[in-house]
Amino acid sequence: MSLEDLLIDRGVTCLGPVGSLVSALATISESRFDMALLDVNLRGERIDPVADCLAAAGIPFIFTTGHGEDGLPHAYRDRPVIAKPYSDTAVIDALLRCRPC
């Protein structure tokens, strides 16, 4: 919730948090948004199918993880990562670097 508060305080409209793969995939198909923050693990489920769907749709995304590069899906190890525990500054900087033009 503190991440959502941080983003809202900076003028970001949040569609989440989304707590399951099914909900995340539904959000992608039913909503329009500019970018996504993805936790690598959603309640024990790997986020890989969501990353695949976002990549196919051309929607930028940033991973959040405490597992380092080894925790990332192999196909997306070149994507931006915000390491947990993260600071407000790290989140904002990553969003600014990766935002669509």
C-alpha angles and dihedrals in degrees: 000000000000089000090053090048091050092052095045090049087056093052098261119144109223125208093188171317090240114195106196142038091244091053092045093052090047091050091053093051097042104037141056117226139152103229144345141224111217127198105212091226123042110190092321096320122113113239094221097112090052092049089050091052094047092048091050090051092048093241113148117234139184124208123226115201145147092205099076125222092322089067095056124096107263093236092057105042088118092062122102117271132200107203118223129267087046132184126228088248093054091052095047093045092051092049092049092049094048103037116123116253 
